[in-house]
Amino acid sequence: MSCSRCRGLMVKEHFLDFDGTIGHMWASGYRCMNCGNVHDPIIAQHRRSRPEPVLTVSTDEFDYTEEEFEMDAHPVMKHAA
């Protein structure tokens, strides 16, 4: 098995969850020897259930009118005390 991040070697490892609500819980999964990425069935399930990002197309139109934007504005620079 190769790492999804760096394509490094994944080795089987057992993890102990100290923060579990029902006490300590053991889980098994894979850890990358190169970058430390962890892969286990719970992480994989959460990644599959997460919605895919939606790509949007930008337009060249502005969302304000010229009356709302003052064209004669000058930048203001505050001096340090």
Coordinates of N, CA and C in Angstrom, one line a residue:
M1 N 0.9 -1.2 0.0 CA 0.0 0.0 0.0 C 0.9 1.2 0.0
S2 N 0.5 2.2 -0.8 CA 1.3 3.5 -0.9 C 0.5 4.6 -0.3
C3 N 1.2 5.6 0.2 CA 0.6 6.8 0.8 C -0.2 7.6 -0.2
S4 N -1.3 8.1 0.1 CA -2.1 9.0 -0.8 C -1.5 10.4 -0.8
R5 N -0.7 10.8 0.1 CA 0.0 12.1 0.1 C 1.3 12.1 -0.7
C6 N 2.2 11.2 -0.3 CA 3.5 11.3 -0.8 C 4.0 10.0 -1.6
R7 N 3.1 9.0 -1.7 CA 3.4 7.7 -2.3 C 4.4 6.9 -1.6
G8 N 4.6 7.2 -0.3 CA 5.6 6.5 0.5 C 5.0 5.2 1.0
L9 N 5.8 4.4 1.7 CA 5.5 3.1 2.2 C 4.5 3.2 3.4
M10 N 3.4 2.5 3.4 CA 2.5 2.5 4.5 C 2.7 1.2 5.2
V11 N 2.7 1.3 6.6 CA 2.9 0.1 7.4 C 1.7 0.0 8.4
K12 N 1.3 -1.2 8.7 CA 0.2 -1.4 9.6 C 0.6 -1.0 11.0
E13 N -0.3 -0.3 11.7 CA 0.0 0.1 13.1 C -1.2 0.1 13.9
H14 N -1.1 -0.1 15.2 CA -2.2 0.0 16.1 C -2.1 1.3 16.9
F15 N -3.3 1.9 17.0 CA -3.4 3.2 17.7 C -4.3 3.1 18.9
L16 N -3.9 3.9 19.9 CA -4.7 3.9 21.2 C -5.3 5.3 21.3
D17 N -6.6 5.3 21.4 CA -7.4 6.6 21.5 C -7.6 6.9 23.0
F18 N -6.8 7.8 23.5 CA -6.9 8.2 25.0 C -8.1 9.1 25.3
D19 N -8.7 9.7 24.2 CA -9.7 10.7 24.4 C -11.1 10.1 24.2
G20 N -11.2 8.8 24.1 CA -12.5 8.1 23.8 C -13.5 8.3 25.0
T21 N -14.7 8.4 24.7 CA -15.7 8.6 25.7 C -16.0 7.4 26.6
I22 N -15.7 6.2 26.0 CA -15.9 5.0 26.8 C -14.6 4.4 27.3
G23 N -13.6 5.2 27.5 CA -12.3 4.7 27.9 C -11.4 4.6 26.7
H24 N -10.3 3.9 27.0 CA -9.3 3.7 25.9 C -9.8 2.8 24.9
M25 N -9.5 3.1 23.6 CA -10.0 2.3 22.5 C -8.8 2.0 21.6
W26 N -8.6 0.8 21.2 CA -7.6 0.5 20.2 C -8.2 0.5 18.8
A27 N -7.4 1.0 17.8 CA -7.8 1.0 16.4 C -6.6 0.6 15.6
S28 N -6.8 -0.1 14.5 CA -5.7 -0.4 13.7 C -5.8 0.4 12.3
G29 N -4.7 0.7 11.8 CA -4.7 1.4 10.5 C -3.3 1.4 9.9
Y30 N -3.1 2.3 9.0 CA -1.8 2.4 8.4 C -1.2 3.7 8.6
R31 N 0.2 3.8 8.7 CA 0.9 5.0 8.9 C 2.0 5.1 7.9
C32 N 2.2 6.2 7.2 CA 3.2 6.4 6.2 C 4.6 6.5 6.9
M33 N 5.6 5.8 6.5 CA 6.9 5.8 7.0 C 7.6 7.1 6.6
N34 N 7.1 7.7 5.5 CA 7.8 8.9 5.0 C 7.3 10.2 5.6
C35 N 5.9 10.4 5.5 CA 5.4 11.7 6.0 C 4.5 11.6 7.2
G36 N 4.2 10.4 7.7 CA 3.4 10.2 8.9 C 1.9 10.2 8.7
N37 N 1.4 10.3 7.4 CA 0.0 10.3 7.2 C -0.6 9.0 7.7
V38 N -1.8 9.1 8.4 CA -2.5 8.0 8.9 C -3.7 7.7 8.1
H39 N -3.9 6.4 7.8 CA -5.1 6.0 7.1 C -5.7 4.8 7.9
D40 N -7.0 5.0 8.2 CA -7.8 3.9 8.9 C -9.2 3.9 8.3
P41 N -10.0 2.9 8.6 CA -11.3 2.8 8.0 C -12.2 4.0 8.4
I42 N -12.1 4.5 9.6 CA -13.0 5.6 10.0 C -12.6 6.9 9.2
I43 N -11.3 7.1 9.1 CA -10.9 8.3 8.3 C -11.4 8.2 6.9
A44 N -11.2 7.0 6.3 CA -11.7 6.8 4.9 C -13.2 7.0 4.8
Q45 N -14.0 6.5 5.7 CA -15.4 6.7 5.7 C -15.8 8.2 5.8
H46 N -15.1 8.9 6.6 CA -15.4 10.4 6.8 C -15.1 11.1 5.5
R47 N -14.0 10.8 4.9 CA -13.6 11.4 3.6 C -14.5 11.1 2.5
R48 N -15.1 9.9 2.5 CA -16.1 9.6 1.4 C -17.4 10.3 1.7
S49 N -17.8 10.5 2.9 CA -19.1 11.1 3.2 C -19.0 12.7 3.1
R50 N -17.8 13.2 3.0 CA -17.7 14.7 2.9 C -18.1 15.1 1.6
P51 N -18.9 16.2 1.4 CA -19.3 16.7 0.1 C -18.1 17.2 -0.7
E52 N -18.1 16.9 -2.0 CA -17.1 17.4 -2.9 C -17.2 18.9 -3.0
P53 N -16.1 19.6 -3.1 CA -16.1 21.1 -3.3 C -16.7 21.4 -4.7
V54 N -17.5 22.5 -4.7 CA -18.1 22.9 -6.0 C -17.3 24.0 -6.6
L55 N -17.0 23.8 -7.9 CA -16.2 24.8 -8.6 C -17.2 25.8 -9.2
T56 N -16.8 27.1 -9.1 CA -17.7 28.2 -9.6 C -16.9 28.9 -10.7
V57 N -17.6 29.5 -11.6 CA -17.0 30.2 -12.7 C -17.1 31.7 -12.4
S58 N -16.0 32.4 -12.4 CA -16.0 33.8 -12.1 C -16.4 34.6 -13.3
T59 N -17.1 35.7 -13.1 CA -17.5 36.6 -14.2 C -16.7 37.9 -14.1
D60 N -16.7 38.6 -15.2 CA -16.0 39.9 -15.2 C -16.8 41.0 -14.6
E61 N -18.0 40.7 -14.2 CA -18.9 41.8 -13.7 C -18.6 42.0 -12.2
F62 N -18.7 43.3 -11.9 CA -18.5 43.7 -10.5 C -19.8 43.7 -9.7
D63 N -19.8 43.4 -8.4 CA -21.0 43.4 -7.7 C -21.3 44.7 -7.0
Y64 N -20.8 45.8 -7.5 CA -21.1 47.1 -7.0 C -21.3 48.1 -8.2
T65 N -21.9 49.2 -7.9 CA -22.1 50.2 -8.9 C -21.1 51.3 -8.8
E66 N -20.9 52.0 -9.8 CA -19.9 53.1 -9.7 C -20.2 54.2 -8.7
E67 N -21.6 54.4 -8.5 CA -22.0 55.3 -7.5 C -21.5 54.9 -6.1
E68 N -21.4 53.7 -5.8 CA -21.0 53.2 -4.5 C -19.5 53.3 -4.3
F69 N -18.7 53.5 -5.3 CA -17.3 53.5 -5.2 C -16.8 54.9 -5.6
E70 N -16.1 55.5 -4.6 CA -15.5 56.8 -4.8 C -14.2 56.7 -5.6
M71 N -14.2 57.3 -6.8 CA -13.0 57.2 -7.6 C -11.9 58.2 -7.2
D72 N -12.2 59.2 -6.5 CA -11.2 60.2 -6.1 C -10.6 59.9 -4.7
A73 N -10.7 58.7 -4.2 CA -10.2 58.4 -2.9 C -8.7 58.3 -2.9
H74 N -8.0 58.8 -1.8 CA -6.6 58.7 -1.7 C -6.2 57.8 -0.6
P75 N -5.2 57.0 -0.7 CA -4.8 56.1 0.3 C -4.3 56.9 1.6
V76 N -4.6 56.3 2.7 CA -4.2 57.0 4.0 C -3.2 56.1 4.6
M77 N -2.1 56.7 5.0 CA -1.0 55.9 5.7 C -0.8 56.5 7.1
K78 N -0.9 55.6 8.1 CA -0.8 56.1 9.5 C 0.7 55.9 9.8
H79 N 1.2 56.9 10.5 CA 2.6 56.8 11.0 C 2.7 56.2 12.4
A80 N 3.7 55.4 12.6 CA 3.9 54.8 13.9 C 4.3 55.8 14.9
A81 N 3.9 55.7 16.1 CA 4.2 56.6 17.2 C 5.6 56.4 17.7

